[in-house]
C-alpha cells in the first residue's frame, strides 16, 4: 500500500507532505523520517467546522469553545504522499550564472520571534503555542487583545494551528512596550467578561431552543390526545348504532314470529289466510243511549290490574330491557320476602327515598303502583311504603308473584 504520510522517527509526529517534514525538521532538528501508511487525522468540529489533527487538539478546542461533536473525515482527506521536494521559486530578477541560468537561492525559513511575555499569557489562557505564535505574528506582536481578536476571527482557518515561518534574515520590528500588570489584569478581566457574556448568550439560545422543543412536543401530545378522543367517540357511536340495529332486528324477528303464530292459529281454526291488503273495519262509535242499555262491564280483577301495570312499565322502558328485567326481579324479591315471612316488619316496610329502591323500582313508571296493588300503603307523609300485618293477603301476593314470573320468562310479554 502506498504511503499516505511521513512519520518522524524521533517524536512520532505524522506529517502530510515533504514540505511539512522540512518545516518540522527546521523547528525541532529531527531528521529521522520514514514513509507511513498511517493517515494524518482530520477531525472536523460539527459546530464550527474547525479541523483538528490529533486528540490533543480536539481536547483543547472543546475546552476553549465547549464544542464536543467531531466528524472523522480522515479517509476523505487521505491521499498518497509525494516524496518529491518542492521546487524553490525563482525570481526573474535574480542574478544568473555564467551559463545564463538563474541562480537558485534557497532561503532559510524560521519561526518568527514574538513577545515572550504575551506568548506566555496566551498559552496560560489555553491556546496552543503554534496558534498563539501565529496570532501574535499576524496581529503585530504588540497587544494581547489584538492577538485574541485575531484568533477569534481566524479560528476556522485550516492552518490556524500551524507554526508560521519567515525568512531567517527578516528584520523583526521592536515590539511596543509591554502592558503593565494592571493593564494585563484589566485586559484579562475584559476577555473573561466577554467570554462570560458569550456563554450566557449561548445558554439563553439553547434555553429558547429547548422551550420551543417542549412547546412542539406538548402540541403533538395534545393533538394525539384529541385524535384518540375522536376515535373513541366514533367507536362508541358505532357501537350504539350496532346495538340499535340489533334491537331493531330482534323486534322485527318477534313481529314475524307473532305473525307466524297468528297465521298458524287461523290455519288450525280452518280460517283462510288473512289478506294483508284488507284493512280491519273500524267499529262505529257507540251512542250514549246504547252504552246505557248495554250489559254491565265486568271490573278488572286485581291480577289483571297487576298485569296491566307490569305491561305499562315495560312499554315505558322498552329501550332498556335490562332495567325492566331488574325491576321485575326486585319486585319479585319484595313480594317473596313478605309471602315467606309476613311477621318480619323489615320486609313489609320500604323507604321510598332509598337510592337503591329508586334506581331499581321507584323511578320507573308503574313500580310503586304495583306494590300498592299488593297491599302496600304510603305512610309518614309519603316517606315509606308499608304493608300492615293484618292486611297481608297471601293469595294476592301469590297472584303478584305469578304475574311477575310470567313477565320475566315470557319473551313476548308487553310486546303487543
PDB file of C-alpha atoms in Angstrom, residues 131-413:
ATOM      1  CA  UNK A 131      -1.680  29.263  17.358  1.00  0.00           C
ATOM      2  CA  UNK A 132      -0.513  31.859  19.893  1.00  0.00           C
ATOM      3  CA  UNK A 133       2.683  32.464  17.884  1.00  0.00           C
ATOM      4  CA  UNK A 134       0.707  32.829  14.641  1.00  0.00           C
ATOM      5  CA  UNK A 135      -1.765  35.221  16.308  1.00  0.00           C
ATOM      6  CA  UNK A 136       0.978  37.446  17.731  1.00  0.00           C
ATOM      7  CA  UNK A 137       2.892  37.432  14.449  1.00  0.00           C
ATOM      8  CA  UNK A 138      -0.059  38.399  12.246  1.00  0.00           C
ATOM      9  CA  UNK A 139      -1.629  40.833  14.746  1.00  0.00           C
ATOM     10  CA  UNK A 140       1.503  42.975  15.021  1.00  0.00           C
ATOM     11  CA  UNK A 141       3.023  41.437  18.130  1.00  0.00           C
ATOM     12  CA  UNK A 142       2.021  44.426  20.189  1.00  0.00           C
ATOM     13  CA  UNK A 143      -1.007  43.570  22.369  1.00  0.00           C
ATOM     14  CA  UNK A 144      -2.791  40.636  23.967  1.00  0.00           C
ATOM     15  CA  UNK A 145      -6.236  41.874  22.875  1.00  0.00           C
ATOM     16  CA  UNK A 146      -5.230  42.135  19.206  1.00  0.00           C
ATOM     17  CA  UNK A 147      -3.870  38.573  19.299  1.00  0.00           C
ATOM     18  CA  UNK A 148      -7.060  37.209  20.873  1.00  0.00           C
ATOM     19  CA  UNK A 149      -9.205  39.073  18.320  1.00  0.00           C
ATOM     20  CA  UNK A 150      -7.107  37.578  15.518  1.00  0.00           C
ATOM     21  CA  UNK A 151      -7.657  34.060  16.932  1.00  0.00           C
ATOM     22  CA  UNK A 152     -11.430  34.628  17.133  1.00  0.00           C
ATOM     23  CA  UNK A 153     -11.522  35.856  13.519  1.00  0.00           C
ATOM     24  CA  UNK A 154      -9.303  33.079  12.120  1.00  0.00           C
ATOM     25  CA  UNK A 155     -10.239  30.082  14.299  1.00  0.00           C
ATOM     26  CA  UNK A 156     -11.750  28.289  11.283  1.00  0.00           C
ATOM     27  CA  UNK A 157      -8.609  28.616   9.163  1.00  0.00           C
ATOM     28  CA  UNK A 158      -7.150  25.244   8.196  1.00  0.00           C
ATOM     29  CA  UNK A 159      -3.604  26.311   9.138  1.00  0.00           C
ATOM     30  CA  UNK A 160      -4.520  28.154  12.351  1.00  0.00           C
ATOM     31  CA  UNK A 161      -2.536  25.646  14.425  1.00  0.00           C
ATOM     32  CA  UNK A 162       0.491  25.564  12.151  1.00  0.00           C
ATOM     33  CA  UNK A 163       3.610  27.497  13.181  1.00  0.00           C
ATOM     34  CA  UNK A 164       4.262  30.375  10.759  1.00  0.00           C
ATOM     35  CA  UNK A 165       7.673  30.601   9.035  1.00  0.00           C
ATOM     36  CA  UNK A 166       9.537  33.688   7.915  1.00  0.00           C
ATOM     37  CA  UNK A 167      12.927  34.119   6.236  1.00  0.00           C
ATOM     38  CA  UNK A 168      15.815  33.944   8.665  1.00  0.00           C
ATOM     39  CA  UNK A 169      17.103  37.399   7.709  1.00  0.00           C
ATOM     40  CA  UNK A 170      13.747  39.124   8.146  1.00  0.00           C
ATOM     41  CA  UNK A 171      14.103  42.124  10.353  1.00  0.00           C
ATOM     42  CA  UNK A 172      11.895  41.981  13.417  1.00  0.00           C
ATOM     43  CA  UNK A 173      10.449  45.256  14.451  1.00  0.00           C
ATOM     44  CA  UNK A 174      10.904  46.052  18.050  1.00  0.00           C
ATOM     45  CA  UNK A 175       7.736  45.254  19.921  1.00  0.00           C
ATOM     46  CA  UNK A 176       5.864  48.022  21.516  1.00  0.00           C
ATOM     47  CA  UNK A 177       6.084  48.485  25.212  1.00  0.00           C
ATOM     48  CA  UNK A 178       4.553  45.582  27.133  1.00  0.00           C
ATOM     49  CA  UNK A 179       1.410  46.149  29.132  1.00  0.00           C
ATOM     50  CA  UNK A 180       1.683  46.901  32.800  1.00  0.00           C
ATOM     51  CA  UNK A 181       0.398  44.257  35.264  1.00  0.00           C
ATOM     52  CA  UNK A 182      -2.692  46.382  35.916  1.00  0.00           C
ATOM     53  CA  UNK A 183      -3.410  46.629  32.188  1.00  0.00           C
ATOM     54  CA  UNK A 184      -2.873  42.892  31.787  1.00  0.00           C
ATOM     55  CA  UNK A 185      -5.350  42.210  34.599  1.00  0.00           C
ATOM     56  CA  UNK A 186      -7.842  44.627  33.047  1.00  0.00           C
ATOM     57  CA  UNK A 187      -7.497  43.028  29.616  1.00  0.00           C
ATOM     58  CA  UNK A 188      -7.857  39.569  31.111  1.00  0.00           C
ATOM     59  CA  UNK A 189     -10.952  40.696  33.009  1.00  0.00           C
ATOM     60  CA  UNK A 190     -12.412  42.130  29.806  1.00  0.00           C
ATOM     61  CA  UNK A 191     -11.729  38.904  27.959  1.00  0.00           C
ATOM     62  CA  UNK A 192     -13.319  36.842  30.744  1.00  0.00           C
ATOM     63  CA  UNK A 193     -16.342  39.146  30.792  1.00  0.00           C
ATOM     64  CA  UNK A 194     -16.670  38.834  27.023  1.00  0.00           C
ATOM     65  CA  UNK A 195     -16.419  35.050  27.274  1.00  0.00           C
ATOM     66  CA  UNK A 196     -18.992  35.030  30.098  1.00  0.00           C
ATOM     67  CA  UNK A 197     -21.456  37.113  28.082  1.00  0.00           C
ATOM     68  CA  UNK A 198     -20.941  34.890  25.065  1.00  0.00           C
ATOM     69  CA  UNK A 199     -21.573  31.800  27.205  1.00  0.00           C
ATOM     70  CA  UNK A 200     -24.716  33.355  28.729  1.00  0.00           C
ATOM     71  CA  UNK A 201     -25.997  34.252  25.277  1.00  0.00           C
ATOM     72  CA  UNK A 202     -25.374  30.672  24.127  1.00  0.00           C
ATOM     73  CA  UNK A 203     -27.183  29.322  27.195  1.00  0.00           C
ATOM     74  CA  UNK A 204     -30.161  31.629  26.526  1.00  0.00           C
ATOM     75  CA  UNK A 205     -30.242  30.498  22.923  1.00  0.00           C
ATOM     76  CA  UNK A 206     -30.162  26.847  23.991  1.00  0.00           C
ATOM     77  CA  UNK A 207     -32.932  27.504  26.542  1.00  0.00           C
ATOM     78  CA  UNK A 208     -35.077  29.087  23.804  1.00  0.00           C
ATOM     79  CA  UNK A 209     -34.477  26.056  21.619  1.00  0.00           C
ATOM     80  CA  UNK A 210     -35.415  23.715  24.473  1.00  0.00           C
ATOM     81  CA  UNK A 211     -38.572  25.748  25.168  1.00  0.00           C
ATOM     82  CA  UNK A 212     -39.552  25.560  21.503  1.00  0.00           C
ATOM     83  CA  UNK A 213     -38.995  21.815  21.604  1.00  0.00           C
ATOM     84  CA  UNK A 214     -41.145  21.488  24.746  1.00  0.00           C
ATOM     85  CA  UNK A 215     -43.925  23.505  23.117  1.00  0.00           C
ATOM     86  CA  UNK A 216     -43.731  21.382  19.972  1.00  0.00           C
ATOM     87  CA  UNK A 217     -43.873  18.131  21.966  1.00  0.00           C
ATOM     88  CA  UNK A 218     -46.781  19.492  24.030  1.00  0.00           C
ATOM     89  CA  UNK A 219     -48.732  20.364  20.878  1.00  0.00           C
ATOM     90  CA  UNK A 220     -48.072  16.920  19.442  1.00  0.00           C
ATOM     91  CA  UNK A 221     -49.306  15.264  22.653  1.00  0.00           C
ATOM     92  CA  UNK A 222     -52.470  17.401  22.681  1.00  0.00           C
ATOM     93  CA  UNK A 223     -53.128  16.592  19.040  1.00  0.00           C
ATOM     94  CA  UNK A 224     -52.588  12.874  19.687  1.00  0.00           C
ATOM     95  CA  UNK A 225     -54.979  13.030  22.661  1.00  0.00           C
ATOM     96  CA  UNK A 226     -57.602  14.844  20.566  1.00  0.00           C
ATOM     97  CA  UNK A 227     -57.339  12.251  17.805  1.00  0.00           C
ATOM     98  CA  UNK A 228     -57.641   9.451  20.362  1.00  0.00           C
ATOM     99  CA  UNK A 229     -60.752  11.053  21.873  1.00  0.00           C
ATOM    100  CA  UNK A 230     -62.299  11.486  18.404  1.00  0.00           C
ATOM    101  CA  UNK A 231     -61.622   7.834  17.613  1.00  0.00           C
ATOM    102  CA  UNK A 232     -63.153   6.783  20.946  1.00  0.00           C
ATOM    103  CA  UNK A 233     -66.288   8.864  20.242  1.00  0.00           C
ATOM    104  CA  UNK A 234     -66.600   7.328  16.791  1.00  0.00           C
ATOM    105  CA  UNK A 235     -66.172   3.851  18.257  1.00  0.00           C
ATOM    106  CA  UNK A 236     -68.899   4.469  20.878  1.00  0.00           C
ATOM    107  CA  UNK A 237     -71.253   5.874  18.218  1.00  0.00           C
ATOM    108  CA  UNK A 238     -70.617   2.830  16.041  1.00  0.00           C
ATOM    109  CA  UNK A 239     -71.349   0.508  18.983  1.00  0.00           C
ATOM    110  CA  UNK A 240     -74.592   2.335  19.780  1.00  0.00           C
ATOM    111  CA  UNK A 241     -75.628   2.200  16.151  1.00  0.00           C
ATOM    112  CA  UNK A 242     -74.887  -1.522  16.045  1.00  0.00           C
ATOM    113  CA  UNK A 243     -76.882  -2.065  19.270  1.00  0.00           C
ATOM    114  CA  UNK A 244     -79.888  -0.175  17.870  1.00  0.00           C
ATOM    115  CA  UNK A 245     -79.683  -2.158  14.652  1.00  0.00           C
ATOM    116  CA  UNK A 246     -79.536  -5.400  16.647  1.00  0.00           C
ATOM    117  CA  UNK A 247     -82.536  -4.302  18.709  1.00  0.00           C
ATOM    118  CA  UNK A 248     -84.467  -3.419  15.552  1.00  0.00           C
ATOM    119  CA  UNK A 249     -83.724  -6.835  14.073  1.00  0.00           C
ATOM    120  CA  UNK A 250     -84.834  -8.504  17.324  1.00  0.00           C
ATOM    121  CA  UNK A 251     -88.153  -6.598  17.291  1.00  0.00           C
ATOM    122  CA  UNK A 252     -88.642  -7.475  13.657  1.00  0.00           C
ATOM    123  CA  UNK A 253     -87.954 -11.121  14.446  1.00  0.00           C
ATOM    124  CA  UNK A 254     -90.515 -11.055  17.269  1.00  0.00           C
ATOM    125  CA  UNK A 255     -93.073  -9.382  15.000  1.00  0.00           C
ATOM    126  CA  UNK A 256     -92.531 -12.034  12.327  1.00  0.00           C
ATOM    127  CA  UNK A 257     -92.874 -14.740  14.968  1.00  0.00           C
ATOM    128  CA  UNK A 258     -96.190 -13.253  16.109  1.00  0.00           C
ATOM    129  CA  UNK A 259     -97.409 -13.093  12.521  1.00  0.00           C
ATOM    130  CA  UNK A 260     -96.455 -16.731  12.006  1.00  0.00           C
ATOM    131  CA  UNK A 261     -98.219 -17.775  15.239  1.00  0.00           C
ATOM    132  CA  UNK A 262    -101.294 -15.852  14.187  1.00  0.00           C
ATOM    133  CA  UNK A 263    -101.314 -17.476  10.764  1.00  0.00           C
ATOM    134  CA  UNK A 264    -100.846 -20.907  12.410  1.00  0.00           C
ATOM    135  CA  UNK A 265    -103.827 -20.317  14.702  1.00  0.00           C
ATOM    136  CA  UNK A 266    -106.027 -19.305  11.743  1.00  0.00           C
ATOM    137  CA  UNK A 267    -104.926 -22.442   9.909  1.00  0.00           C
ATOM    138  CA  UNK A 268    -105.793 -24.654  12.869  1.00  0.00           C
ATOM    139  CA  UNK A 269    -109.193 -22.968  13.166  1.00  0.00           C
ATOM    140  CA  UNK A 270    -109.823 -23.549   9.466  1.00  0.00           C
ATOM    141  CA  UNK A 271    -109.914 -19.872   8.635  1.00  0.00           C
ATOM    142  CA  UNK A 272    -108.494 -18.561   5.350  1.00  0.00           C
ATOM    143  CA  UNK A 273    -105.191 -16.673   5.481  1.00  0.00           C
ATOM    144  CA  UNK A 274    -105.597 -13.018   6.313  1.00  0.00           C
ATOM    145  CA  UNK A 275    -105.316 -10.696   3.339  1.00  0.00           C
ATOM    146  CA  UNK A 276    -102.780  -8.030   4.299  1.00  0.00           C
ATOM    147  CA  UNK A 277    -104.364  -5.609   1.829  1.00  0.00           C
ATOM    148  CA  UNK A 278    -107.684  -5.828   3.593  1.00  0.00           C
ATOM    149  CA  UNK A 279    -107.955  -3.158   6.229  1.00  0.00           C
ATOM    150  CA  UNK A 280    -109.606  -4.047   9.507  1.00  0.00           C
ATOM    151  CA  UNK A 281    -113.060  -2.429   9.777  1.00  0.00           C
ATOM    152  CA  UNK A 282    -113.269   0.296  12.335  1.00  0.00           C
ATOM    153  CA  UNK A 283    -116.094  -0.192  14.802  1.00  0.00           C
ATOM    154  CA  UNK A 284    -118.573   2.713  14.668  1.00  0.00           C
ATOM    155  CA  UNK A 285    -118.839   4.812  17.776  1.00  0.00           C
ATOM    156  CA  UNK A 286    -121.487   3.551  20.196  1.00  0.00           C
ATOM    157  CA  UNK A 287    -124.164   6.143  21.016  1.00  0.00           C
ATOM    158  CA  UNK A 288    -124.607   7.150  24.629  1.00  0.00           C
ATOM    159  CA  UNK A 289    -128.099   5.618  24.750  1.00  0.00           C
ATOM    160  CA  UNK A 290    -126.767   2.239  23.537  1.00  0.00           C
ATOM    161  CA  UNK A 291    -123.998   2.342  26.159  1.00  0.00           C
ATOM    162  CA  UNK A 292    -126.547   2.743  28.875  1.00  0.00           C
ATOM    163  CA  UNK A 293    -128.601  -0.138  27.584  1.00  0.00           C
ATOM    164  CA  UNK A 294    -125.619  -2.497  27.081  1.00  0.00           C
ATOM    165  CA  UNK A 295    -124.648  -5.230  29.524  1.00  0.00           C
ATOM    166  CA  UNK A 296    -122.677  -4.162  32.614  1.00  0.00           C
ATOM    167  CA  UNK A 297    -118.878  -4.275  32.160  1.00  0.00           C
ATOM    168  CA  UNK A 298    -117.075  -6.658  34.496  1.00  0.00           C
ATOM    169  CA  UNK A 299    -114.466  -4.765  36.555  1.00  0.00           C
ATOM    170  CA  UNK A 300    -110.851  -5.853  36.052  1.00  0.00           C
ATOM    171  CA  UNK A 301    -109.506  -8.244  38.649  1.00  0.00           C
ATOM    172  CA  UNK A 302    -106.502  -7.348  40.761  1.00  0.00           C
ATOM    173  CA  UNK A 303    -104.373  -9.818  38.791  1.00  0.00           C
ATOM    174  CA  UNK A 304    -105.362  -8.079  35.525  1.00  0.00           C
ATOM    175  CA  UNK A 305    -104.543  -4.732  37.059  1.00  0.00           C
ATOM    176  CA  UNK A 306    -101.130  -6.056  38.083  1.00  0.00           C
ATOM    177  CA  UNK A 307    -100.552  -7.441  34.599  1.00  0.00           C
ATOM    178  CA  UNK A 308    -101.505  -4.125  33.010  1.00  0.00           C
ATOM    179  CA  UNK A 309     -99.241  -2.277  35.463  1.00  0.00           C
ATOM    180  CA  UNK A 310     -96.267  -4.505  34.506  1.00  0.00           C
ATOM    181  CA  UNK A 311     -97.096  -4.164  30.793  1.00  0.00           C
ATOM    182  CA  UNK A 312     -97.135  -0.349  31.034  1.00  0.00           C
ATOM    183  CA  UNK A 313     -93.790  -0.443  32.901  1.00  0.00           C
ATOM    184  CA  UNK A 314     -92.179  -2.469  30.101  1.00  0.00           C
ATOM    185  CA  UNK A 315     -93.721  -0.293  27.383  1.00  0.00           C
ATOM    186  CA  UNK A 316     -92.446   2.874  29.082  1.00  0.00           C
ATOM    187  CA  UNK A 317     -88.903   1.477  29.174  1.00  0.00           C
ATOM    188  CA  UNK A 318     -88.846  -0.784  26.127  1.00  0.00           C
ATOM    189  CA  UNK A 319     -85.434   0.568  25.041  1.00  0.00           C
ATOM    190  CA  UNK A 320     -83.751  -0.790  28.184  1.00  0.00           C
ATOM    191  CA  UNK A 321     -84.632  -4.461  28.641  1.00  0.00           C
ATOM    192  CA  UNK A 322     -82.008  -4.897  31.377  1.00  0.00           C
ATOM    193  CA  UNK A 323     -83.572  -2.180  33.527  1.00  0.00           C
ATOM    194  CA  UNK A 324     -87.070  -3.645  33.090  1.00  0.00           C
ATOM    195  CA  UNK A 325     -85.919  -7.161  33.980  1.00  0.00           C
ATOM    196  CA  UNK A 326     -84.074  -5.864  37.059  1.00  0.00           C
ATOM    197  CA  UNK A 327     -87.239  -4.017  38.192  1.00  0.00           C
ATOM    198  CA  UNK A 328     -89.353  -7.205  37.806  1.00  0.00           C
ATOM    199  CA  UNK A 329     -86.821  -9.264  39.774  1.00  0.00           C
ATOM    200  CA  UNK A 330     -86.654  -6.624  42.550  1.00  0.00           C
ATOM    201  CA  UNK A 331     -90.464  -6.577  42.858  1.00  0.00           C
ATOM    202  CA  UNK A 332     -90.474 -10.379  42.963  1.00  0.00           C
ATOM    203  CA  UNK A 333     -87.916 -10.282  45.808  1.00  0.00           C
ATOM    204  CA  UNK A 334     -90.051  -7.821  47.826  1.00  0.00           C
ATOM    205  CA  UNK A 335     -93.230  -9.904  47.323  1.00  0.00           C
ATOM    206  CA  UNK A 336     -91.416 -13.217  48.011  1.00  0.00           C
ATOM    207  CA  UNK A 337     -89.903 -11.969  51.293  1.00  0.00           C
ATOM    208  CA  UNK A 338     -93.305 -10.824  52.588  1.00  0.00           C
ATOM    209  CA  UNK A 339     -95.013 -14.081  51.497  1.00  0.00           C
ATOM    210  CA  UNK A 340     -92.344 -16.230  53.198  1.00  0.00           C
ATOM    211  CA  UNK A 341     -92.080 -14.298  56.481  1.00  0.00           C
ATOM    212  CA  UNK A 342     -95.099 -11.979  56.871  1.00  0.00           C
ATOM    213  CA  UNK A 343     -94.264 -11.405  60.537  1.00  0.00           C
ATOM    214  CA  UNK A 344     -90.987  -9.597  59.734  1.00  0.00           C
ATOM    215  CA  UNK A 345     -91.708  -5.882  59.632  1.00  0.00           C
ATOM    216  CA  UNK A 346     -88.468  -5.086  57.805  1.00  0.00           C
ATOM    217  CA  UNK A 347     -89.832  -6.916  54.728  1.00  0.00           C
ATOM    218  CA  UNK A 348     -93.118  -5.011  54.891  1.00  0.00           C
ATOM    219  CA  UNK A 349     -91.633  -1.509  55.144  1.00  0.00           C
ATOM    220  CA  UNK A 350     -89.799   0.232  52.285  1.00  0.00           C
ATOM    221  CA  UNK A 351     -88.204   3.689  52.410  1.00  0.00           C
ATOM    222  CA  UNK A 352     -89.186   5.490  49.208  1.00  0.00           C
ATOM    223  CA  UNK A 353     -86.097   7.772  49.321  1.00  0.00           C
ATOM    224  CA  UNK A 354     -83.718   4.791  49.353  1.00  0.00           C
ATOM    225  CA  UNK A 355     -81.358   5.205  46.380  1.00  0.00           C
ATOM    226  CA  UNK A 356     -81.291   1.513  45.510  1.00  0.00           C
ATOM    227  CA  UNK A 357     -85.090   1.325  45.567  1.00  0.00           C
ATOM    228  CA  UNK A 358     -85.343   4.439  43.398  1.00  0.00           C
ATOM    229  CA  UNK A 359     -82.808   3.122  40.857  1.00  0.00           C
ATOM    230  CA  UNK A 360     -84.467  -0.273  40.572  1.00  0.00           C
ATOM    231  CA  UNK A 361     -88.220   0.404  41.063  1.00  0.00           C
ATOM    232  CA  UNK A 362     -89.203   3.836  42.386  1.00  0.00           C
ATOM    233  CA  UNK A 363     -88.078   5.854  39.346  1.00  0.00           C
ATOM    234  CA  UNK A 364     -89.837   3.521  36.859  1.00  0.00           C
ATOM    235  CA  UNK A 365     -93.409   4.123  35.772  1.00  0.00           C
ATOM    236  CA  UNK A 366     -95.776   1.655  37.486  1.00  0.00           C
ATOM    237  CA  UNK A 367     -93.240   0.317  40.051  1.00  0.00           C
ATOM    238  CA  UNK A 368     -94.829   1.903  43.171  1.00  0.00           C
ATOM    239  CA  UNK A 369     -98.331   1.328  41.751  1.00  0.00           C
ATOM    240  CA  UNK A 370     -97.678  -2.431  41.544  1.00  0.00           C
ATOM    241  CA  UNK A 371     -96.670  -2.538  45.224  1.00  0.00           C
ATOM    242  CA  UNK A 372     -99.795  -0.585  46.158  1.00  0.00           C
ATOM    243  CA  UNK A 373    -101.892  -3.214  44.296  1.00  0.00           C
ATOM    244  CA  UNK A 374    -100.195  -5.818  46.507  1.00  0.00           C
ATOM    245  CA  UNK A 375    -101.439  -4.003  49.640  1.00  0.00           C
ATOM    246  CA  UNK A 376     -98.623  -1.573  50.433  1.00  0.00           C
ATOM    247  CA  UNK A 377     -99.694   1.894  51.657  1.00  0.00           C
ATOM    248  CA  UNK A 378     -97.841   5.186  51.872  1.00  0.00           C
ATOM    249  CA  UNK A 379     -97.280   6.362  55.468  1.00  0.00           C
ATOM    250  CA  UNK A 380     -95.466   9.139  57.303  1.00  0.00           C
ATOM    251  CA  UNK A 381     -96.225  11.817  54.720  1.00  0.00           C
ATOM    252  CA  UNK A 382     -95.317   9.504  51.859  1.00  0.00           C
ATOM    253  CA  UNK A 383     -91.847   8.657  53.128  1.00  0.00           C
ATOM    254  CA  UNK A 384     -92.467   4.903  53.470  1.00  0.00           C
ATOM    255  CA  UNK A 385     -94.439   2.126  51.770  1.00  0.00           C
ATOM    256  CA  UNK A 386     -95.878  -0.129  54.490  1.00  0.00           C
ATOM    257  CA  UNK A 387     -97.915  -3.346  54.382  1.00  0.00           C
ATOM    258  CA  UNK A 388     -99.754  -3.813  57.705  1.00  0.00           C
ATOM    259  CA  UNK A 389     -99.560  -7.287  59.178  1.00  0.00           C
ATOM    260  CA  UNK A 390    -103.352  -7.608  59.223  1.00  0.00           C
ATOM    261  CA  UNK A 391    -103.638  -6.748  55.520  1.00  0.00           C
ATOM    262  CA  UNK A 392    -101.191  -9.366  54.253  1.00  0.00           C
ATOM    263  CA  UNK A 393    -103.181 -11.385  51.686  1.00  0.00           C
ATOM    264  CA  UNK A 394    -101.183 -14.443  50.629  1.00  0.00           C
ATOM    265  CA  UNK A 395    -103.425 -15.109  47.629  1.00  0.00           C
ATOM    266  CA  UNK A 396    -102.829 -11.578  46.313  1.00  0.00           C
ATOM    267  CA  UNK A 397     -99.087 -11.961  46.850  1.00  0.00           C
ATOM    268  CA  UNK A 398     -99.142 -15.327  45.023  1.00  0.00           C
ATOM    269  CA  UNK A 399    -101.005 -13.728  42.111  1.00  0.00           C
ATOM    270  CA  UNK A 400     -98.436 -10.928  42.037  1.00  0.00           C
ATOM    271  CA  UNK A 401     -95.610 -13.497  42.011  1.00  0.00           C
ATOM    272  CA  UNK A 402     -97.248 -15.409  39.132  1.00  0.00           C
ATOM    273  CA  UNK A 403     -97.628 -12.237  37.094  1.00  0.00           C
ATOM    274  CA  UNK A 404     -94.011 -11.268  37.738  1.00  0.00           C
ATOM    275  CA  UNK A 405     -92.725 -14.736  36.769  1.00  0.00           C
ATOM    276  CA  UNK A 406     -94.741 -14.576  33.555  1.00  0.00           C
ATOM    277  CA  UNK A 407     -93.402 -11.096  32.763  1.00  0.00           C
ATOM    278  CA  UNK A 408     -89.824 -12.246  33.384  1.00  0.00           C
ATOM    279  CA  UNK A 409     -89.921 -15.542  31.466  1.00  0.00           C
ATOM    280  CA  UNK A 410     -92.280 -14.677  28.580  1.00  0.00           C
ATOM    281  CA  UNK A 411     -90.231 -13.020  25.789  1.00  0.00           C
ATOM    282  CA  UNK A 412     -93.414 -11.645  24.179  1.00  0.00           C
ATOM    283  CA  UNK A 413     -94.789 -10.067  27.357  1.00  0.00           C
TER     284      UNK A 413
END
